[in-house]
CSV table of C-alpha atoms and ligand atoms in Angstrom, one decimal:
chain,number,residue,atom,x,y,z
C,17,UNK,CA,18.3,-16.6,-48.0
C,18,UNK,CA,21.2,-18.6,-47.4
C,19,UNK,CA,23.0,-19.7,-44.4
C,20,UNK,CA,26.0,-18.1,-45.1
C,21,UNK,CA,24.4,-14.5,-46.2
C,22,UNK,CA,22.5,-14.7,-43.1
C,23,UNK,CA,25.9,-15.0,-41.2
C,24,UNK,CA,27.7,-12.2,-43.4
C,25,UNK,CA,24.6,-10.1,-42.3
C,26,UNK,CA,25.2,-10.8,-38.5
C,27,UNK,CA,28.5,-10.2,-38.7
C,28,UNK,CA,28.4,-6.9,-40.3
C,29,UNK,CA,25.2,-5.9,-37.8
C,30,UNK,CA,27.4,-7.0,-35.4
C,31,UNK,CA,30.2,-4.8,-36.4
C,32,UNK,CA,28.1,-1.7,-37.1
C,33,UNK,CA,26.9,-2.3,-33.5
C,34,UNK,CA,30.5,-2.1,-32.0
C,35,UNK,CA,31.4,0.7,-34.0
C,36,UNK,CA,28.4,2.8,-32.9
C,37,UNK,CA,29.0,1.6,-29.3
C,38,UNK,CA,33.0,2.8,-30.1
C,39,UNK,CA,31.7,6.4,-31.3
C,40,UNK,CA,29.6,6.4,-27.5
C,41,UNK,CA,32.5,5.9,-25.6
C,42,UNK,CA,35.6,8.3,-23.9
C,43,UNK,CA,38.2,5.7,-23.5
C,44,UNK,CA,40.1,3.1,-25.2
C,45,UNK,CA,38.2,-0.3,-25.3
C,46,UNK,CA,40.4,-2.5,-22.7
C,47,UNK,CA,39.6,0.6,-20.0
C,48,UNK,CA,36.0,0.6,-21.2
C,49,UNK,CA,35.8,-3.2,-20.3
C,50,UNK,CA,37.8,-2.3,-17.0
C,51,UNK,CA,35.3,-0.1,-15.9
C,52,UNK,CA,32.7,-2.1,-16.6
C,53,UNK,CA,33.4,-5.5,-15.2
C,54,UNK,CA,36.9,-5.3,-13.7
C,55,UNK,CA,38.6,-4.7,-10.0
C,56,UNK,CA,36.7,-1.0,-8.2
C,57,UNK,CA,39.4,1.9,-7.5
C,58,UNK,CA,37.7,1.3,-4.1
C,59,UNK,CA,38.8,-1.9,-3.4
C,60,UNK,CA,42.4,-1.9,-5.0
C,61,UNK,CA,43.4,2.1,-3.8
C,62,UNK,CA,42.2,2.3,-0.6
C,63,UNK,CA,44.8,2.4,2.1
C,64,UNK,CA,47.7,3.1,-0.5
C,65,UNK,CA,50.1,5.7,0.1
C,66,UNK,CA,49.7,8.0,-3.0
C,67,UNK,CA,51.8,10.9,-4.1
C,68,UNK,CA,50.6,13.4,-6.9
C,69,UNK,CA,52.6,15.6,-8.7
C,70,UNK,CA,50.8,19.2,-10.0
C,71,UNK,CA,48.2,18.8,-7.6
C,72,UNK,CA,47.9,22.3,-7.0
C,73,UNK,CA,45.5,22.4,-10.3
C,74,UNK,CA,43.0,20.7,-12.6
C,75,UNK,CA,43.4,17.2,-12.9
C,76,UNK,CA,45.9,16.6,-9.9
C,77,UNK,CA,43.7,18.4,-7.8
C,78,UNK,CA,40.9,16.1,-8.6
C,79,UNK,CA,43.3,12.8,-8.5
C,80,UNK,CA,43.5,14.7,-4.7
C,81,UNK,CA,39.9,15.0,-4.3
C,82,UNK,CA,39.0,11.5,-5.5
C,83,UNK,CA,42.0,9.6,-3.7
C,84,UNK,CA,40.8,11.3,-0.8
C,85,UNK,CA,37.3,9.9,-0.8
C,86,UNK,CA,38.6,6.5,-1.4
C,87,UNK,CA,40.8,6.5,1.7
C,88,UNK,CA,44.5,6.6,0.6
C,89,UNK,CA,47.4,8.4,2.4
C,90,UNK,CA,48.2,11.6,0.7
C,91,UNK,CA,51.5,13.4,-1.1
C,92,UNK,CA,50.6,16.5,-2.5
C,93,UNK,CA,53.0,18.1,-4.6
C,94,UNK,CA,53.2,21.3,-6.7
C,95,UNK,CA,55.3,24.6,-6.3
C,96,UNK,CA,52.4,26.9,-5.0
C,97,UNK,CA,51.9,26.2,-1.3
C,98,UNK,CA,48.5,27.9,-0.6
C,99,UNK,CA,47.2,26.3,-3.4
C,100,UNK,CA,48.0,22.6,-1.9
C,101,UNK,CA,46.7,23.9,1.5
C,102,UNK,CA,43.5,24.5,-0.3
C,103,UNK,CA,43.5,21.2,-2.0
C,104,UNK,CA,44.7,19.6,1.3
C,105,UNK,CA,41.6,21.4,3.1
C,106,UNK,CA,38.8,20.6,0.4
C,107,UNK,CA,40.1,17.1,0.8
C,108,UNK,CA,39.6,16.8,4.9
C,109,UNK,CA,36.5,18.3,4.3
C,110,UNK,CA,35.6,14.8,2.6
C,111,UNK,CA,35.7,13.5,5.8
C,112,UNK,CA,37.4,10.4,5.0
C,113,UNK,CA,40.8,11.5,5.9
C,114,UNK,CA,42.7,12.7,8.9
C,115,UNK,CA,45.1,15.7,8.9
C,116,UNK,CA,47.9,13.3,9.5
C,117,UNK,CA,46.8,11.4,6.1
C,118,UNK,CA,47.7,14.2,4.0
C,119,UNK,CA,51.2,15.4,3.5
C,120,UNK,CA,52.0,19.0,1.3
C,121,UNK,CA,55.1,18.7,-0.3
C,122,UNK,CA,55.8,21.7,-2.2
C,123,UNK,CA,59.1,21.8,-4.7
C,124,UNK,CA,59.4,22.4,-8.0
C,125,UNK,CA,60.0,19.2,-10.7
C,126,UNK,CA,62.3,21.0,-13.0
C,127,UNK,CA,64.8,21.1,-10.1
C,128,UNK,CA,65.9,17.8,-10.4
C,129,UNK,CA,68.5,18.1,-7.8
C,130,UNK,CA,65.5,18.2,-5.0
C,131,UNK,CA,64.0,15.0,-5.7
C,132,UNK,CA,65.9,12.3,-3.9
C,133,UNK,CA,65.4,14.9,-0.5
C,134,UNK,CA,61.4,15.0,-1.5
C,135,UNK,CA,61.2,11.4,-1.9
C,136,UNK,CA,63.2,10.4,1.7
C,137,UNK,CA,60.9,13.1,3.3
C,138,UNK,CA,58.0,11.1,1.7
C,139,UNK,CA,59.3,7.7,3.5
C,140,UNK,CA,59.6,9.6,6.4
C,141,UNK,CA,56.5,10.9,7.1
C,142,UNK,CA,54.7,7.3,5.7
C,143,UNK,CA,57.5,4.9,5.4
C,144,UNK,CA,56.5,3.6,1.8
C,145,UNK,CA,55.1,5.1,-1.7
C,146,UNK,CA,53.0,2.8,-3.1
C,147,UNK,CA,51.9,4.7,-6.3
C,148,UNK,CA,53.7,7.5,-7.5
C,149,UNK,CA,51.5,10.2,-9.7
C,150,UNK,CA,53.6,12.1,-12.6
C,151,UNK,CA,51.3,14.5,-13.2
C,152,UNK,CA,52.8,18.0,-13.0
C,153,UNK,CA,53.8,19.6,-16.3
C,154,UNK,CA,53.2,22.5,-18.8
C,155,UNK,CA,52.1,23.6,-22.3
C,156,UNK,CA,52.7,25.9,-24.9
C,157,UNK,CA,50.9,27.8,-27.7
C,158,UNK,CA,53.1,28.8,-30.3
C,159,UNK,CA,54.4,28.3,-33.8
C,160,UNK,CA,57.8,26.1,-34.3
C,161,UNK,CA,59.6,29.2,-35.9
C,162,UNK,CA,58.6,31.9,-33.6
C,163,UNK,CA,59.8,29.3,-30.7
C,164,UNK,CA,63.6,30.0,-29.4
C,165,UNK,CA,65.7,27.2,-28.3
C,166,UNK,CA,65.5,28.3,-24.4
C,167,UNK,CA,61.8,26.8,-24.7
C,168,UNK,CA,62.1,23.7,-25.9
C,169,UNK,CA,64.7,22.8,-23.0
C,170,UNK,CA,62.9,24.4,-20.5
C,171,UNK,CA,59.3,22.0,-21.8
C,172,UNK,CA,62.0,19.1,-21.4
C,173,UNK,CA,63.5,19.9,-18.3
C,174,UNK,CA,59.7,19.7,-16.9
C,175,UNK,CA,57.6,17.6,-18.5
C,176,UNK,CA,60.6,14.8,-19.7
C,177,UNK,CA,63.6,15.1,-17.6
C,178,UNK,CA,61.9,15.9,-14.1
C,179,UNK,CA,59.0,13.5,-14.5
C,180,UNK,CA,62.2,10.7,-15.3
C,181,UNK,CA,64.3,12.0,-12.6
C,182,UNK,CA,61.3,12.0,-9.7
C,183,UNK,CA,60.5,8.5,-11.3
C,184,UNK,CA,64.2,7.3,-10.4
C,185,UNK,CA,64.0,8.6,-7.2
C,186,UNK,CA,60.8,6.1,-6.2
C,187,UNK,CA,61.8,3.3,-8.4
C,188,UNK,CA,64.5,1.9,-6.1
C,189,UNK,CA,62.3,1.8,-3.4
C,190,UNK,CA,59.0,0.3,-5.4
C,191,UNK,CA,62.0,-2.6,-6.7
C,192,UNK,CA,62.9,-3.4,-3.0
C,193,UNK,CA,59.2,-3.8,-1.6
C,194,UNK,CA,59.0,-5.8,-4.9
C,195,UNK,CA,55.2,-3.6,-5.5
C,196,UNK,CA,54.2,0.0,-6.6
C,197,UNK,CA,52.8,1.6,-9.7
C,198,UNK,CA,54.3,4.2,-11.2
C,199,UNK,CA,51.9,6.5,-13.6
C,200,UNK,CA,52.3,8.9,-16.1
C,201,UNK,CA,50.1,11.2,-16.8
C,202,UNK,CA,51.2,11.3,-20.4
C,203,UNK,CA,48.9,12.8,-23.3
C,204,UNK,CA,47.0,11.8,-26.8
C,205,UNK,CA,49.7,14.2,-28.6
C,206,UNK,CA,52.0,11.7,-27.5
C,207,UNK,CA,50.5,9.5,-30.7
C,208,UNK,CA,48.5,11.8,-32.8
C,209,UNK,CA,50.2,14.8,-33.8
C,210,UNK,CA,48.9,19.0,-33.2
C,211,UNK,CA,50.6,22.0,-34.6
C,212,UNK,CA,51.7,24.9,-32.4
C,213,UNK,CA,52.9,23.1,-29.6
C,214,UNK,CA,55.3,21.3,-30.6
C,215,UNK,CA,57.5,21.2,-27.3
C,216,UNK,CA,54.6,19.7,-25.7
C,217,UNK,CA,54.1,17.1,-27.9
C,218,UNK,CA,57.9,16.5,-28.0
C,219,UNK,CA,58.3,16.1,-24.6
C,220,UNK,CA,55.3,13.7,-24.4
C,221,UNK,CA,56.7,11.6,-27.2
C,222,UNK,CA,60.1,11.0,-25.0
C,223,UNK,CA,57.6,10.4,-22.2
C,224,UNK,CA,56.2,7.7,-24.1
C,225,UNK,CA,59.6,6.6,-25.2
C,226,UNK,CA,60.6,6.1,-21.9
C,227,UNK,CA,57.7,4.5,-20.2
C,228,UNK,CA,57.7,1.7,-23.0
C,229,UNK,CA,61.0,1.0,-21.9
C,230,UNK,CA,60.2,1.1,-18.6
C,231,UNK,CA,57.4,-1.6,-18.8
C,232,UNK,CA,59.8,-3.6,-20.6
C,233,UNK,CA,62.5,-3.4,-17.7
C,234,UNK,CA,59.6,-4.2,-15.8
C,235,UNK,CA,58.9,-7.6,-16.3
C,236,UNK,CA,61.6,-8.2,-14.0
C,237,UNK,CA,59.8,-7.3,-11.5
C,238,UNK,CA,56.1,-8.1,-12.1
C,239,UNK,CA,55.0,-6.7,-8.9
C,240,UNK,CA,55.5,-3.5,-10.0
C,241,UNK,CA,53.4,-1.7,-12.9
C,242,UNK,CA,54.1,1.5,-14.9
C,243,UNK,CA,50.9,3.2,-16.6
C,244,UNK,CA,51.2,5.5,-19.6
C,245,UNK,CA,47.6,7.4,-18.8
C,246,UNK,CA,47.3,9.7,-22.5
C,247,UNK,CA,43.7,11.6,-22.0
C,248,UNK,CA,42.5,14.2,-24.8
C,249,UNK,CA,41.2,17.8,-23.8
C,250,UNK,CA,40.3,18.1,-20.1
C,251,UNK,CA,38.4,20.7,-18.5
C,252,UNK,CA,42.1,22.1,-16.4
C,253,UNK,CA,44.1,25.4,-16.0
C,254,UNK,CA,46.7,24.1,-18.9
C,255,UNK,CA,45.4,26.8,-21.1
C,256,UNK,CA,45.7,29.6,-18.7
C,257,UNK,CA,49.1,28.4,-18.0
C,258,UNK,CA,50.2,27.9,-21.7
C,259,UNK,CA,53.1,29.4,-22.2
C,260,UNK,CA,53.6,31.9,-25.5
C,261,UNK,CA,56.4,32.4,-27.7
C,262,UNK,CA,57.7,34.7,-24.9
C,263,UNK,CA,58.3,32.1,-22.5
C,264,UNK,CA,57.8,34.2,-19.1
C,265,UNK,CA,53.8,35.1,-20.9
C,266,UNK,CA,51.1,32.9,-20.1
C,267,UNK,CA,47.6,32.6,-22.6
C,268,UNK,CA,46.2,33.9,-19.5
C,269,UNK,CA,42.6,32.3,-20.0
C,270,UNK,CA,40.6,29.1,-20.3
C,271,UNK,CA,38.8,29.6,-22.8
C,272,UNK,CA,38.4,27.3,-25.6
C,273,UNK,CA,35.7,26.4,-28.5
C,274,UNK,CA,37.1,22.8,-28.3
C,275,UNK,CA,35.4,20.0,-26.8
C,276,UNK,CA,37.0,19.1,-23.4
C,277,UNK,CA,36.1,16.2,-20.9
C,278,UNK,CA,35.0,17.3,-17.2
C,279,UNK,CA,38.2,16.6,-15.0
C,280,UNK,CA,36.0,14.3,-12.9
C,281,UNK,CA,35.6,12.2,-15.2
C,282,UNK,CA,38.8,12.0,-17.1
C,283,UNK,CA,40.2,11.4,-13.4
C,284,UNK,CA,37.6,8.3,-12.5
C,285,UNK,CA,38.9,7.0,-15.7
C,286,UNK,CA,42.5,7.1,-14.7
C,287,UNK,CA,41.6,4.9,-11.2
C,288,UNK,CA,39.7,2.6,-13.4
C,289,UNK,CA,43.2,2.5,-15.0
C,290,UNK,CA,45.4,2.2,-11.7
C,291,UNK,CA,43.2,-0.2,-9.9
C,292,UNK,CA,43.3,-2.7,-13.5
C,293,UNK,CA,47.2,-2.3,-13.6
C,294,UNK,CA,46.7,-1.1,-17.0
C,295,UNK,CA,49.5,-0.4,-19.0
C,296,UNK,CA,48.2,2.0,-21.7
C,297,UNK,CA,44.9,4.7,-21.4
C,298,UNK,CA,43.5,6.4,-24.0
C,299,UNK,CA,40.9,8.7,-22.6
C,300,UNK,CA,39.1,11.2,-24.7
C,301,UNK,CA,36.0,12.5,-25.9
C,302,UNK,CA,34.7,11.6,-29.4
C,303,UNK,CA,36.2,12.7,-32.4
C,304,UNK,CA,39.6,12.9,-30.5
C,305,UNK,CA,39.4,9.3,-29.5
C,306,UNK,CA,38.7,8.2,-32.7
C,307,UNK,CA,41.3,10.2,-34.6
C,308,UNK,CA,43.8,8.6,-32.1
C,309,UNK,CA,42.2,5.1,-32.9
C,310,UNK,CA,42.4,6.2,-37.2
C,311,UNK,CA,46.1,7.3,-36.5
C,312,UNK,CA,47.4,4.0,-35.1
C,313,UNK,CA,46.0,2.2,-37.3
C,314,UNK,CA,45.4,3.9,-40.8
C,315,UNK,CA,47.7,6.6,-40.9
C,316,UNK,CA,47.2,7.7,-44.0
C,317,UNK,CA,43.2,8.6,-43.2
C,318,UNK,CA,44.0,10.1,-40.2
C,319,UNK,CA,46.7,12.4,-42.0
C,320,UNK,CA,43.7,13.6,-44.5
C,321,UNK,CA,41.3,14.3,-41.6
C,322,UNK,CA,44.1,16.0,-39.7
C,323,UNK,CA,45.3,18.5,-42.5
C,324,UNK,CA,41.7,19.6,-43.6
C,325,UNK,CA,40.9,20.0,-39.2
C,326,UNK,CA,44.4,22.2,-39.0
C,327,UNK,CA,44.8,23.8,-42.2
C,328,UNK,CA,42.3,27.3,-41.5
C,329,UNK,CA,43.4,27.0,-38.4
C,330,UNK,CA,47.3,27.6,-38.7
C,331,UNK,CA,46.6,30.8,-41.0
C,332,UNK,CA,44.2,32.0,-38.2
C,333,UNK,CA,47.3,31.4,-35.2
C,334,UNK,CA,49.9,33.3,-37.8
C,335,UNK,CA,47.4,36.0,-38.1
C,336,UNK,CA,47.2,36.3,-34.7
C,337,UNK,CA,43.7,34.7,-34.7
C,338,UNK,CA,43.5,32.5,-31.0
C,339,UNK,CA,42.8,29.2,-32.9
C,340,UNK,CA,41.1,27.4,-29.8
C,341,UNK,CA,38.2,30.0,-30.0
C,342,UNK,CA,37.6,29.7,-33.7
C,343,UNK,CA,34.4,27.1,-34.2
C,344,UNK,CA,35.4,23.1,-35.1
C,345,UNK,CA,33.4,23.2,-38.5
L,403,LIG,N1,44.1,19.4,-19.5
L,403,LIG,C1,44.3,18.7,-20.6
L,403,LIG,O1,43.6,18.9,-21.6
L,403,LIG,C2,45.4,17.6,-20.6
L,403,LIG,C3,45.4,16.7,-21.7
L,403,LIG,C4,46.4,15.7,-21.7
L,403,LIG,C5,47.4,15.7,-20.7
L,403,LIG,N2,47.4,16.6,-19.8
L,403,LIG,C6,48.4,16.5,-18.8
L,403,LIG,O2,47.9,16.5,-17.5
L,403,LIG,C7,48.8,17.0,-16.5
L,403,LIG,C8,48.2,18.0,-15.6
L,403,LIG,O3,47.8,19.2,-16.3
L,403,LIG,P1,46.5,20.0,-16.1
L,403,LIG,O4,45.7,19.9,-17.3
L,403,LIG,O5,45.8,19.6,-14.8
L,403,LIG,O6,47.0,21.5,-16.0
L,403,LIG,P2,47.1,22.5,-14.9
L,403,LIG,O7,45.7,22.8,-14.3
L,403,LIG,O8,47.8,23.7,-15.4
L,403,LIG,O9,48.0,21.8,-13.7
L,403,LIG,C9,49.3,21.7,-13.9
L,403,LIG,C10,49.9,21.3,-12.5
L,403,LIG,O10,51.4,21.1,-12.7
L,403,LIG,C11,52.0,21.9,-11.7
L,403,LIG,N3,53.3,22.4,-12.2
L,403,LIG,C12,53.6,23.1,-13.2
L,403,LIG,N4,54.9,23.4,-13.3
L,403,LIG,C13,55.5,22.8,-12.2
L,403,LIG,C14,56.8,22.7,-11.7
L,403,LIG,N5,57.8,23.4,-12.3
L,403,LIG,N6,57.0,22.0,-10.6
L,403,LIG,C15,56.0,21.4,-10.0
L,403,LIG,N7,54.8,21.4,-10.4
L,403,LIG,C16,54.5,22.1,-11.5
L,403,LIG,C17,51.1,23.1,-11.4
L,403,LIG,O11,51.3,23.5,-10.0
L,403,LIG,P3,52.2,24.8,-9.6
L,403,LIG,O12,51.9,25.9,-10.7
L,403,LIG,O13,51.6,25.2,-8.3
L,403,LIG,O14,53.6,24.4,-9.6
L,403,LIG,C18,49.7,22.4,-11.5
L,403,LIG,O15,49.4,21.8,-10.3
L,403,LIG,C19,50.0,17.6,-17.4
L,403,LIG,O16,51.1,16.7,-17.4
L,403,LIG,C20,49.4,17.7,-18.8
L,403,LIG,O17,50.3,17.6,-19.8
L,403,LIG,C21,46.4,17.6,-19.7
């Protein structure tokens, strides 16, 4: 055998090697390599003053729960009060932090004029906000022609235009202490594309939109690092709190025949992500991952694999068939 064969032959072992370790793994390959040999959430978090956004709930609460093992100072934020006192609670019970560490802040994001108060009462109580968590927001289950007008503005007045608004609010401060991170706890549908929720994904897209732009405007002030975090299905109340066609009805359940990540992980991920400064996360279990991978970069494959996935599927939702609890065959 020659030389050169014997090289082809390495190199395409060596390939079918990375591409079964790819198909093992739940996050895009620069956060893979993070969490394997770069900087511990534990030695760039700790003592930071953190405040988290939907915290109330699945993965903010968990953000809560892991922050508050690492040490950081605490925002909690969300509309429902006794549900951040029961966060704030499970979190002293870790026994790293004090009750003075821990701050509840309830309002609600999609009342934009209440963000610059929520931010000074922030400084207030801890004088700085070293990373600010955008992770509050909602979804929807239903088909673009049975969705009215009112619903797309209220998804943007949410997920978009409050998570920008909040953002503006922090950013002022962050550029005069010339540090902070800024995270966005954005979504895969931001890049690969799912039917009956269309709002969602729209308002995700303009999140990515504007987060690109921001790390652009950024590099004027390199202390300061905005992370677009896009995880896949995550064990979370986002389903019960789906909204229908009906906007004031939720789904009302959890229950789902798709493949989701446990939030604990998903979140551990998203540290990982903060504590490397890195600017774009992909965090999803396998065939998600890969589908996003396919859609970035052969489009036209992805498109195939996506119509034959969703094609039953959208007869079943018009039939009235819940399409999360039909099998992924
Ligand atoms: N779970 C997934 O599969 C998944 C995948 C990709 C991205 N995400 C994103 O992850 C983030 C967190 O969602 P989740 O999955 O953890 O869902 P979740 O369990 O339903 O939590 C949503 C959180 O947002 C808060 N929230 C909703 N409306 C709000 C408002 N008007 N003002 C302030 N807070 C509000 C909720 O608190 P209150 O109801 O108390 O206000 C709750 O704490 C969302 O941005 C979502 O798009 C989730």
């Amino acid at each position: 055998m020659s030389w050169s064969l014997l090289l082809a032959l390495c190199a395409l072992l060596l390939l079918l090697l990375k591409l079964l370790c790819f198909l093992c793994v739940d996050g895009d390959l620069t956060l893979m390599w993070s969490e394997w040999l770069g900087r511990r959430p534990e030695q760039e978090l700790t003592g930071l003053v953190v405040w988290v956004t939907g915290a109330s709930s699945g993965i903010g609460e968990e953000l809560a729960y892991q922050l508050s093992k690492l040490g950081v100072s605490l925002v909690l934020s969300a509309r429902r009060v006794h549900e951040l006192e029961r966060v704030k609670k499970k979190c002293l019970g870790n026994g790293n932090l004090k009750e003075k560490d821990i701050f509840i802040l309830p309002f609600d994001l999609a009342n934009r004029s209440s963000h610059e108060v929520a931010t000074k009462a922030v400084l207030q109580e801890f004088g700085r906000i070293d990373v600010l968590v955008n992770n509050a927001g909602k979804a929807h289950s239903s088909l673009i022609v049975d969705t009215k007008m009112d619903f797309f503005k209220e998804l943007m007045e949410l997920n978009y235009l409050g998570t920008v608004s909040l953002t503006k609010c922090v950013l002022p401060h962050m550029i005069e202490r010339k540090q902070g991170k800024i995270v966005i706890v954005n979504s895969l549908v931001s890049s690969v594309p799912i039917p009956v929720a269309s709002g969602y994904c729209a308002s995700k897209h303009a999140l990515q939109g504007f987060i690109h732009s921001l790390q652009i405007e950024l590099i004027k002030h390199p202390g300061i690092i905005a992370s677009n975090i896009c995880p896949g299905l995550v064990h979370s109340n986002i389903r019960k709190n789906m909204l229908t066609e009906e906007v004031t009805k939720t789904v009302g359940h959890n229950t789902t025949q798709l493949r989701k990540m446990a939030t604990s992980r998903c979140v551990w991920l998203m540290l990982v992500a903060m504590a490397n400064n890195l600017k774009e996360v992909w965090i999803g279990e396998q065939p998600y991952l890969l589908v996003a991978y396919l859609w970035q970069y052969v489009p036209t494959l992805a498109w195939w694999i996506i119509h034959k996935f969703w094609e039953k599927r959208i007869d079943l939702f018009k039939s009235g068939v819940d399409v999360s609890k039909t099998k992924y065959k």
